[in-house]
Coordinates of C-alpha atoms and ligand atoms in Angstrom, one line a residue:
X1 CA 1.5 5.4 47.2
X2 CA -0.1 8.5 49.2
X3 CA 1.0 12.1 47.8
X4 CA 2.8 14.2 50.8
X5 CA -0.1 17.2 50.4
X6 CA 1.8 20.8 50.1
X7 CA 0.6 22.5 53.1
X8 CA -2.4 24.9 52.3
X9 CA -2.8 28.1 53.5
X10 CA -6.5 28.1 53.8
X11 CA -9.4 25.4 54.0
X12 CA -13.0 25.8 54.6
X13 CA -14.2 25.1 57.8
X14 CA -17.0 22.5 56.9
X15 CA -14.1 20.4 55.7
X16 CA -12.9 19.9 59.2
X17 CA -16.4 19.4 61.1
X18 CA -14.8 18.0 64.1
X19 CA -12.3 18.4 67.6
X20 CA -8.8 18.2 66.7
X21 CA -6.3 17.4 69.5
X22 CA -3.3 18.3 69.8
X23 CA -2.1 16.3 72.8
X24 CA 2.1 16.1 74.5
X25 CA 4.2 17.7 76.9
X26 CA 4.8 21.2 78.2
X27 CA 6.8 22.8 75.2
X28 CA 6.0 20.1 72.8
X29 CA 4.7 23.0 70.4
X30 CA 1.0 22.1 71.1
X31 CA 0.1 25.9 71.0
X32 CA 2.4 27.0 68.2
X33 CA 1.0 24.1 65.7
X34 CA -2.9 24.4 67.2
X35 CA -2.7 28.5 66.3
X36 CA -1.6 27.4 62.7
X37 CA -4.3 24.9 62.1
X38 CA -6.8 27.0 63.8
X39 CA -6.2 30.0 61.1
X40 CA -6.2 27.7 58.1
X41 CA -9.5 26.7 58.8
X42 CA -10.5 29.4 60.4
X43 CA -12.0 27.9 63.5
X44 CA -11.4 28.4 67.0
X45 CA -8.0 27.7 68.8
X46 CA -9.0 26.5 72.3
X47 CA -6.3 26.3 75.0
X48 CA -7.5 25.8 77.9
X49 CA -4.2 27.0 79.5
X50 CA -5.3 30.6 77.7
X51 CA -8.6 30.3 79.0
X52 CA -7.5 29.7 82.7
X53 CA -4.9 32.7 82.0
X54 CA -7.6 35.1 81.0
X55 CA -9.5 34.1 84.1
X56 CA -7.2 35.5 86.3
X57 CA -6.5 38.6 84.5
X58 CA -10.3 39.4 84.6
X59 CA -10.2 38.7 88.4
X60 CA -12.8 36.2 88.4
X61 CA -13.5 33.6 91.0
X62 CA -12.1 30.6 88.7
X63 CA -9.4 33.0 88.2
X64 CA -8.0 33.3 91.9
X65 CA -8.7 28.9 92.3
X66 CA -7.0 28.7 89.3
X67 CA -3.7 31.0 89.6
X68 CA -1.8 29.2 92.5
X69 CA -2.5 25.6 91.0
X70 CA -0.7 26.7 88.0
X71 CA 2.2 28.9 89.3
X72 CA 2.9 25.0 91.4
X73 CA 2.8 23.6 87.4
X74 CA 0.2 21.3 88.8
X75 CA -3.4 20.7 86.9
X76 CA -6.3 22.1 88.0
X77 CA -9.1 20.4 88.6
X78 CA -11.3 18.8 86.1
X79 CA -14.1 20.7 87.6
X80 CA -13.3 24.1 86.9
X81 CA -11.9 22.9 83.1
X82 CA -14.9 21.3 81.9
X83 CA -17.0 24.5 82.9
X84 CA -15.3 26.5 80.8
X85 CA -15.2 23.8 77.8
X86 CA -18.5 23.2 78.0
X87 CA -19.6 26.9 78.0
X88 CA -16.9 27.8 75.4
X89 CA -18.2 25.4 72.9
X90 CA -21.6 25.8 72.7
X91 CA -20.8 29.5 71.2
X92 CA -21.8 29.5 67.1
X93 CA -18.0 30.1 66.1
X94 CA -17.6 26.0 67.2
X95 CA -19.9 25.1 64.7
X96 CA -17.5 23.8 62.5
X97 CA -14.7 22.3 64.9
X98 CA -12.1 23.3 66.4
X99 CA -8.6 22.8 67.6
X100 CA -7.7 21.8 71.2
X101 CA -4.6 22.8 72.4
X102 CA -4.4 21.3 76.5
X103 CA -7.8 19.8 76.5
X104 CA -8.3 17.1 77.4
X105 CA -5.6 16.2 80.5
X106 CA -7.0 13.8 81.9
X107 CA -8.9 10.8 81.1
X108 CA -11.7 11.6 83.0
X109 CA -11.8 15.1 80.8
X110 CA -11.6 12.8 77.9
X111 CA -14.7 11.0 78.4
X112 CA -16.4 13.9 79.2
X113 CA -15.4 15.4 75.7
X114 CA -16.5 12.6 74.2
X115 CA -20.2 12.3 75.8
X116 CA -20.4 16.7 74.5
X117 CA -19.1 16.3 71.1
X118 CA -22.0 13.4 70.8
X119 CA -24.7 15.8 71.9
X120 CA -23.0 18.9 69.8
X121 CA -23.2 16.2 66.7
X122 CA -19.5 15.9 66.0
X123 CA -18.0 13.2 64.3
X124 CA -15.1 12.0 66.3
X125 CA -12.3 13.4 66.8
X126 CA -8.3 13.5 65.7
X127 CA -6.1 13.6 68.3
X128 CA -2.3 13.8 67.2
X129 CA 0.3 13.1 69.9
X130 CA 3.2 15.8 69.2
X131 CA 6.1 13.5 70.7
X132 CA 9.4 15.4 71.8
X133 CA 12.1 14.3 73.8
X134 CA 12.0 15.9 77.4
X135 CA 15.7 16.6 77.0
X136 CA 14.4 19.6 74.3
X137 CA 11.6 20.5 76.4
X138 CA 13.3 23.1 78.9
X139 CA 15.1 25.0 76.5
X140 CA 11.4 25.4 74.6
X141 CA 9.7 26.4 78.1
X142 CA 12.0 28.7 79.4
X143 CA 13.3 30.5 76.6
X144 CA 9.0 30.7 75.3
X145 CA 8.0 34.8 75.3
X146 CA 4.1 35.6 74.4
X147 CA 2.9 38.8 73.1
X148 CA 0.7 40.2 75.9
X149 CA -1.5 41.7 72.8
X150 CA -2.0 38.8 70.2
X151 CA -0.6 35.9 72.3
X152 CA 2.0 35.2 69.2
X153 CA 4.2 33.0 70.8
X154 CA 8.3 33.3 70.7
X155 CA 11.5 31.7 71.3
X156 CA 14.4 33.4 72.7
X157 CA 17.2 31.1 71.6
X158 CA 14.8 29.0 68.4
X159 CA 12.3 31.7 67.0
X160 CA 13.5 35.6 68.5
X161 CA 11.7 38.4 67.7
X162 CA 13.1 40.7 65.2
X163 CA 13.5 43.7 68.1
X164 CA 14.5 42.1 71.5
X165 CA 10.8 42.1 73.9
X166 CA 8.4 42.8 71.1
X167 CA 6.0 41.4 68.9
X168 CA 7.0 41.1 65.2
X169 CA 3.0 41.5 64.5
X170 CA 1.8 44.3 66.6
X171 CA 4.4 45.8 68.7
X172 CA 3.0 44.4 71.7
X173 CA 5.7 43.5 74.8
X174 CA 6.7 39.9 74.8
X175 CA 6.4 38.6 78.5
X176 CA 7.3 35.3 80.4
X177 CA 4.2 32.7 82.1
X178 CA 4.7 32.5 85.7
X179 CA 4.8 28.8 85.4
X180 CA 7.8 29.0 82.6
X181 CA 10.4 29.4 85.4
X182 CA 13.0 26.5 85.4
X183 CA 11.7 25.3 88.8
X184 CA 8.2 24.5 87.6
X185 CA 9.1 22.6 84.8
X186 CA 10.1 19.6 86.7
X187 CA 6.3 19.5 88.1
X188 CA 4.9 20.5 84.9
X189 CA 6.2 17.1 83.4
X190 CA 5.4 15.0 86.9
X191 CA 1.7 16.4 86.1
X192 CA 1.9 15.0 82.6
X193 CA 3.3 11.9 82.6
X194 CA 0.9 11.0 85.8
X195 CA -2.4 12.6 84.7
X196 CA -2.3 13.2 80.9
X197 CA 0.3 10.4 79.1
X198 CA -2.3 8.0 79.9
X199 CA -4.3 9.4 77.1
X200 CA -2.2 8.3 75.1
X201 CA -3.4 4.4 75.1
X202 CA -6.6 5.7 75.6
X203 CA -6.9 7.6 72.3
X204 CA -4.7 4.5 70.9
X205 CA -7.5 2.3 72.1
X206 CA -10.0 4.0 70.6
X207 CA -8.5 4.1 67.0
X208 CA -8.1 7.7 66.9
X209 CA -4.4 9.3 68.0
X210 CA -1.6 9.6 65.3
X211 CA 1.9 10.2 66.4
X212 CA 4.0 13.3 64.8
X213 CA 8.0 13.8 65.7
X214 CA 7.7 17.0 67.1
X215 CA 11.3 17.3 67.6
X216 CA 11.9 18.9 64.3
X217 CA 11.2 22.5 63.5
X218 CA 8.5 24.4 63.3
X219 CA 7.7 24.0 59.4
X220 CA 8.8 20.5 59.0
X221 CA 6.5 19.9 62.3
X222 CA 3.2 22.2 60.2
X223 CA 4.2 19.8 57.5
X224 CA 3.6 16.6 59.3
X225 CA 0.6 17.5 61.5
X226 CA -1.0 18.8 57.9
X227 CA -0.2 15.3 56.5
X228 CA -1.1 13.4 59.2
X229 CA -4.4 15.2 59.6
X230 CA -5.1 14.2 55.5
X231 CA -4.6 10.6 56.4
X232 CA -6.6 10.9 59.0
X233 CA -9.4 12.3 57.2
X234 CA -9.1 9.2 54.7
X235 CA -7.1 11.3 52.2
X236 CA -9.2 14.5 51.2
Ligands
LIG1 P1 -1.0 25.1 79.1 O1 -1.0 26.6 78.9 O2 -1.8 24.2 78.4 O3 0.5 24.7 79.0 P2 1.3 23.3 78.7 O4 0.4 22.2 78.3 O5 2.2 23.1 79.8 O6 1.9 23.6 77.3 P3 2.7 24.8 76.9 O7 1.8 25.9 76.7 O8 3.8 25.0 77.9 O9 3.5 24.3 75.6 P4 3.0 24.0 74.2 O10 3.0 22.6 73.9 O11 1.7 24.7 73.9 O12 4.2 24.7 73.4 P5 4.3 26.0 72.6 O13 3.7 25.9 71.2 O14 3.9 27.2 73.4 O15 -1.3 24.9 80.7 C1 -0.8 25.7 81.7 C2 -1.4 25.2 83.0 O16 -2.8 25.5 83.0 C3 -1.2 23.7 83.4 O17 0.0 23.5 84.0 C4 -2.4 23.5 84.3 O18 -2.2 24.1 85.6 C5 -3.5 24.4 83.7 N1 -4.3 23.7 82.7 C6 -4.5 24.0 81.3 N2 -5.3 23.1 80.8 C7 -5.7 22.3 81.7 C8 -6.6 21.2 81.7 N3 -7.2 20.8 80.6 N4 -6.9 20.5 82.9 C9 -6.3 20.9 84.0 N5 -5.4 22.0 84.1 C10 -5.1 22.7 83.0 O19 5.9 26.0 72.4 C11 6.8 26.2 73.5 C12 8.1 26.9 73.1 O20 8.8 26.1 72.1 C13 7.8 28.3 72.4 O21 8.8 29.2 72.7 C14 7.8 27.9 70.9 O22 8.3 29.0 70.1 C15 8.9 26.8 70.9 N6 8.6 25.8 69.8 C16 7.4 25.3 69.5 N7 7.6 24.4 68.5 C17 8.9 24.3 68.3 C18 9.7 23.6 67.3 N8 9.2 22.6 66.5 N9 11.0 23.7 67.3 C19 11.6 24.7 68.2 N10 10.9 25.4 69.1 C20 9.6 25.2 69.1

């Protein structure tokens, strides 16, 4: 009989050693969870999603391709993504792992993540599937606020700040995506049941995804993803 681990609040990094992915839906919690497992390890947290977002605040050329591919809540393509993967973990901070959160999408990203964490000399990776019922999925999405300073992420109607519009951390105003508008939800989900669910028997294939109910809150959900990721790891 396997011991439900309490959830720590630190571990070292060199226990991890590998890609973590968190893989589901728009809204499934993907971000909320990957920030949590990120900071116990302290490794990065690598959304892609962010990544894309910070693009087109600087301005930049990927920026401006990128911005009206989201604002339709359709992916954007695997060209511009793996650029900014690639780059983004070659940096030392990746030494030790790190956590997707968005990445891969597609399976074509997915082979390509597994050819670079070959030549980067990382074990394979975890990949647990956050599954949540899309009936829960647009309250999540449209009710989500993020803090424009730390990107702490909110719910207005599950997890409110403690003063209405600001951050609980730093006082930084809590603003809405573009792409969190009811309307885009709908294509959001298209996108990922077409181009990214099929990673799901891909990763089952290969032996490596583990499901978690994602339904639950967000503690029970911490709890799971920290157990699942013990078993994964053969039990230490
Ligand atoms: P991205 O930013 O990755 O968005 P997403 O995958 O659609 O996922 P979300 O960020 O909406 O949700 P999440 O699962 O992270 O949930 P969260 O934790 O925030 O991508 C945006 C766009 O960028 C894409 O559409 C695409 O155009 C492009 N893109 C990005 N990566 C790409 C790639 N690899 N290839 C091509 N294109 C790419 O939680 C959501 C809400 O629910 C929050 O309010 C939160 O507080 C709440 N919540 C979370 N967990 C719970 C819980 N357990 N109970 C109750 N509420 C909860």
């Amino acid at each position: 009989m396997s011991l439900s681990p309490v959830v720590p609040e630190k571990r070292p990094a060199e226990e991890l050693n590998r890609a973590v992915i968190l893989l589901g839906p728009p809204g499934a919690g993907k971000g909320t969870q990957a920030k949590k497992l990120a900071a116990k390890y302290a490794v990065p947290h690598l959304s892609t999603g962010d990544m894309l977002r910070e693009h087109i605040a600087a301005g930049t050329e990927l920026g401006a391709k990128a911005k009206p591919i989201m604002e339709r809540g359709e992916l954007v393509p695997d060209s511009l993504v793996l650029r900014i993967v690639a780059d983004r973990i070659e940096k030392p901070d990746c030494s030790h792992g790190f956590v997707f959160d968005g990445f891969p999408r597609t399976v074509a990203q997915a082979h390509y993540l597994g050819e670079l964490l070959k030549q980067h000399g990382f074990r394979r990776p975890i990949v647990i599937h956050l599954v949540v019922d899309t009936s829960l999925i647009l309250r999540r999405i449209t009710g989500r606020r993020m803090c424009k300073v730390g990107g702490e992420i909110y719910n207005i109607y599950e997890r409110p700040p403690k003063v209405e519009g600001r951050c609980d951390n730093d006082g930084g105003e809590l603003a809405q995506r573009p792409d969190d508008r009811e309307e885009i939800v709908g294509p959001r989900l298209k996108a990922y049941e077409k181009q990214t669910e099929p990673l799901v028997a891909y990763y089952t294939r290969l032996g490596l995804l583990y499901d978690v109910d994602a339904a639950k809150s967000v503690e029970e959900v911490e709890q799971s993803v920290w157990k699942t990721l013990h078993l994964a790891r053969g039990g230490h």
